[in-house]
Amino acid sequence: MSFSLKESELKAGVKLLDGRPFYLSLEGIEKLKEEEVIESLLDRLDSALKSNEVNQVSITLDRFFTKGSQLLEKKYYFLQSTTIEYYKKFQLEKMVANYNRSITYEQVGGSRIDAFLSMWELCSKGSLNSPSKHSIHVQYEAMKQEIGKQYKTSCFSVYWDDKPLGMVIPIIEPGTNEEGRLFYMGILPEWRGKGLGTPLHQLGLALLQEKGATYYIGSTGIENKPMQQIFRNNNCKPIFQAVTYVKESPKRETYHFMLKEVKYSY
């Protein structure tokens, strides 16, 4: 039987982001409160890992919910990252995508997706956030599984004075109608430290508004001071500190085979 959240877990506010077979990501297990209920959920996730239903499980929870962290470590999850979450309500401010005429963008798809993925890979190099263990191709395929058909209208290459600057992937959070997130935002290494992260992020926020988002939630690593400044520059408020724990399938041979053989399509 494949993994799914119970009705009681959904009502409590636990969220599941489904990128199977690559990953399952859960948020908010601290809302379950009772230790035995959390343990039952972790046991079901272990079954999904052992049966090779999924290659990796990540769980994000309140940094200060120590009981949850202890339960995860007892189940052999390892700490991947500590992050700060930010919030912005769009009704209070209309974002303008082209407020700076030096920045331009285009939606990417079809035969050009290879170049977009190459830019994604370059943008990820040297990032101050915890790196993914997955290849860019796997991350792209998992994104398609997680966000559904909207992936076709979510990939944007961004330029500064007609030169490649970076990329943004604005999405409406699955299971919601109005929650905007940037699945990924990246700037090419040669443009870092020049103050261009703020207009790039502002462009992403404007594209989220165009998609119908009424508010935005973003996060970054607790050590990523430049990204924290970008959030402040664009009037995003810190609301939450979180930790993310990860556990992988014991069937490593199958996992590595899938990493090598994955094919992608737009």
Short mmCIF file of C-alpha atoms in Angstrom, two decimals, residues 18-172:
data_model
loop_
_atom_site.label_atom_id
_atom_site.label_comp_id
_atom_site.label_asym_id
_atom_site.label_seq_id
_atom_site.Cartn_x
_atom_site.Cartn_y
_atom_site.Cartn_z
CA ASP A 18 4.97 14.34 -3.49
CA GLY A 19 7.94 13.97 -5.82
CA ARG A 20 7.83 10.17 -6.04
CA PRO A 21 9.79 8.11 -6.86
CA PHE A 22 12.53 10.62 -6.06
CA TYR A 23 11.32 12.08 -2.78
CA LEU A 24 8.53 12.75 -0.31
CA SER A 25 8.75 16.03 1.65
CA LEU A 26 6.70 16.60 4.77
CA GLU A 27 6.17 19.81 6.70
CA GLY A 28 4.52 20.50 10.05
CA ILE A 29 4.73 17.18 11.89
CA GLU A 30 5.03 19.17 15.14
CA LYS A 31 1.31 19.95 14.75
CA LEU A 32 0.56 16.30 15.58
CA LYS A 33 1.88 16.96 19.12
CA GLU A 34 1.48 13.40 20.47
CA GLU A 35 4.68 11.38 20.30
CA GLU A 36 3.01 8.07 19.42
CA VAL A 37 1.17 9.68 16.51
CA ILE A 38 4.43 11.05 15.09
CA GLU A 39 6.12 7.67 15.57
CA SER A 40 3.32 5.97 13.65
CA LEU A 41 3.80 8.41 10.77
CA LEU A 42 7.56 7.78 10.75
CA ASP A 43 6.98 4.01 10.72
CA ARG A 44 4.82 4.34 7.60
CA LEU A 45 7.48 6.47 5.94
CA ASP A 46 10.08 3.82 6.80
CA SER A 47 7.91 1.24 5.03
CA ALA A 48 7.82 3.44 1.91
CA LEU A 49 11.63 3.70 1.98
CA LYS A 50 12.21 -0.01 2.57
CA SER A 51 9.82 -1.02 -0.21
CA ASN A 52 11.65 1.32 -2.61
CA GLU A 53 8.44 3.29 -3.17
CA VAL A 54 10.52 6.42 -2.69
CA ASN A 55 14.26 7.11 -2.62
CA GLN A 56 14.34 9.88 -0.04
CA VAL A 57 12.16 11.37 2.68
CA SER A 58 12.71 14.88 4.02
CA ILE A 59 10.88 16.31 7.01
CA THR A 60 10.85 20.01 7.87
CA LEU A 61 9.69 21.07 11.31
CA ASP A 62 9.92 23.86 13.88
CA ARG A 63 13.55 24.29 14.90
CA PHE A 64 12.54 24.48 18.56
CA PHE A 65 10.38 21.33 18.57
CA THR A 66 13.14 19.31 20.20
CA LYS A 67 10.98 16.24 20.80
CA GLY A 68 10.42 15.92 17.04
CA SER A 69 14.13 16.27 16.30
CA GLN A 70 14.91 13.59 18.86
CA LEU A 71 12.38 11.20 17.32
CA LEU A 72 13.84 11.76 13.84
CA GLU A 73 17.40 11.18 15.02
CA LYS A 74 16.25 8.01 16.78
CA LYS A 75 14.89 6.86 13.40
CA TYR A 76 18.29 7.61 11.76
CA TYR A 77 17.31 10.79 9.96
CA PHE A 78 20.21 13.21 9.59
CA LEU A 79 20.05 16.99 9.88
CA GLN A 80 20.38 18.55 6.42
CA SER A 81 19.73 22.24 7.04
CA THR A 82 18.49 24.99 9.33
CA THR A 83 16.45 27.68 7.60
CA ILE A 84 14.54 30.90 8.16
CA GLU A 85 11.09 31.21 6.58
CA TYR A 86 9.77 34.54 5.28
CA TYR A 87 6.30 35.84 4.43
CA LYS A 88 4.92 38.61 2.21
CA LYS A 89 1.29 39.56 1.60
CA PHE A 90 0.82 40.74 -1.97
CA GLN A 91 -2.44 42.69 -1.50
CA LEU A 92 -0.43 45.34 0.30
CA GLU A 93 1.93 45.95 -2.60
CA LYS A 94 1.67 45.48 -6.35
CA MET A 95 4.92 44.02 -7.66
CA VAL A 96 6.08 45.27 -11.07
CA ALA A 97 8.11 42.81 -13.14
CA ASN A 98 9.78 45.39 -15.40
CA TYR A 99 10.43 48.16 -12.88
CA ASN A 100 14.07 48.10 -14.02
CA ARG A 101 14.38 48.07 -17.81
CA SER A 102 17.80 46.41 -17.61
CA ILE A 103 16.19 43.15 -16.45
CA THR A 104 14.31 41.01 -18.98
CA TYR A 105 13.01 37.47 -18.88
CA GLU A 106 11.49 34.75 -21.02
CA GLN A 107 9.52 31.59 -20.36
CA VAL A 108 11.47 28.51 -21.38
CA GLY A 109 10.20 25.19 -22.69
CA GLY A 110 10.39 22.59 -25.40
CA SER A 111 13.77 22.05 -27.04
CA ARG A 112 15.32 24.88 -24.99
CA ILE A 113 14.91 23.13 -21.66
CA ASP A 114 18.43 21.67 -21.91
CA ALA A 115 19.95 25.15 -21.83
CA PHE A 116 17.70 26.09 -18.90
CA LEU A 117 18.85 23.05 -16.91
CA SER A 118 22.47 23.92 -17.67
CA MET A 119 21.87 27.42 -16.28
CA TRP A 120 20.18 25.89 -13.22
CA GLU A 121 23.26 23.75 -12.60
CA LEU A 122 25.59 26.76 -12.91
CA CYS A 123 23.40 28.82 -10.55
CA SER A 124 23.53 26.08 -7.91
CA LYS A 125 27.34 26.05 -7.78
CA GLY A 126 28.74 27.84 -4.76
CA SER A 127 25.32 28.46 -3.21
CA LEU A 128 25.32 29.22 0.53
CA ASN A 129 22.25 26.98 0.97
CA SER A 130 22.62 23.23 1.55
CA PRO A 131 23.14 21.54 -1.84
CA SER A 132 20.80 18.87 -3.15
CA LYS A 133 22.17 15.36 -3.52
CA HIS A 134 20.13 14.97 -6.70
CA SER A 135 21.32 15.89 -10.17
CA ILE A 136 19.60 18.85 -11.83
CA HIS A 137 17.81 16.47 -14.21
CA VAL A 138 16.40 14.50 -11.26
CA GLN A 139 15.37 17.72 -9.49
CA TYR A 140 13.55 18.81 -12.64
CA GLU A 141 11.72 15.49 -13.00
CA ALA A 142 10.80 15.52 -9.32
CA MET A 143 9.53 19.09 -9.64
CA LYS A 144 7.23 17.99 -12.46
CA GLN A 145 5.83 15.23 -10.25
CA GLU A 146 5.38 17.60 -7.31
CA ILE A 147 3.76 20.63 -8.96
CA GLY A 148 1.90 18.98 -11.86
CA LYS A 149 1.07 20.67 -15.15
CA GLN A 150 2.02 24.15 -13.95
CA TYR A 151 5.67 23.22 -14.54
CA LYS A 152 5.06 24.00 -18.22
CA THR A 153 4.59 27.71 -17.44
CA SER A 154 7.01 28.08 -14.52
CA CYS A 155 10.54 28.07 -15.93
CA PHE A 156 12.02 31.52 -16.67
CA SER A 157 15.48 32.54 -17.84
CA VAL A 158 16.44 36.05 -16.72
CA TYR A 159 18.81 38.53 -18.38
CA TRP A 160 20.58 41.76 -17.38
CA ASP A 161 21.30 44.06 -20.31
CA ASP A 162 20.60 41.05 -22.56
CA LYS A 163 23.25 38.92 -20.79
CA PRO A 164 22.25 35.74 -18.89
CA LEU A 165 21.75 36.64 -15.21
CA GLY A 166 19.97 33.65 -13.67
CA MET A 167 16.63 31.90 -13.45
CA VAL A 168 13.43 31.69 -11.41
CA ILE A 169 10.74 29.03 -11.06
CA PRO A 170 7.60 30.66 -9.59
CA ILE A 171 4.85 28.21 -8.58
CA ILE A 172 1.56 28.04 -6.71
#
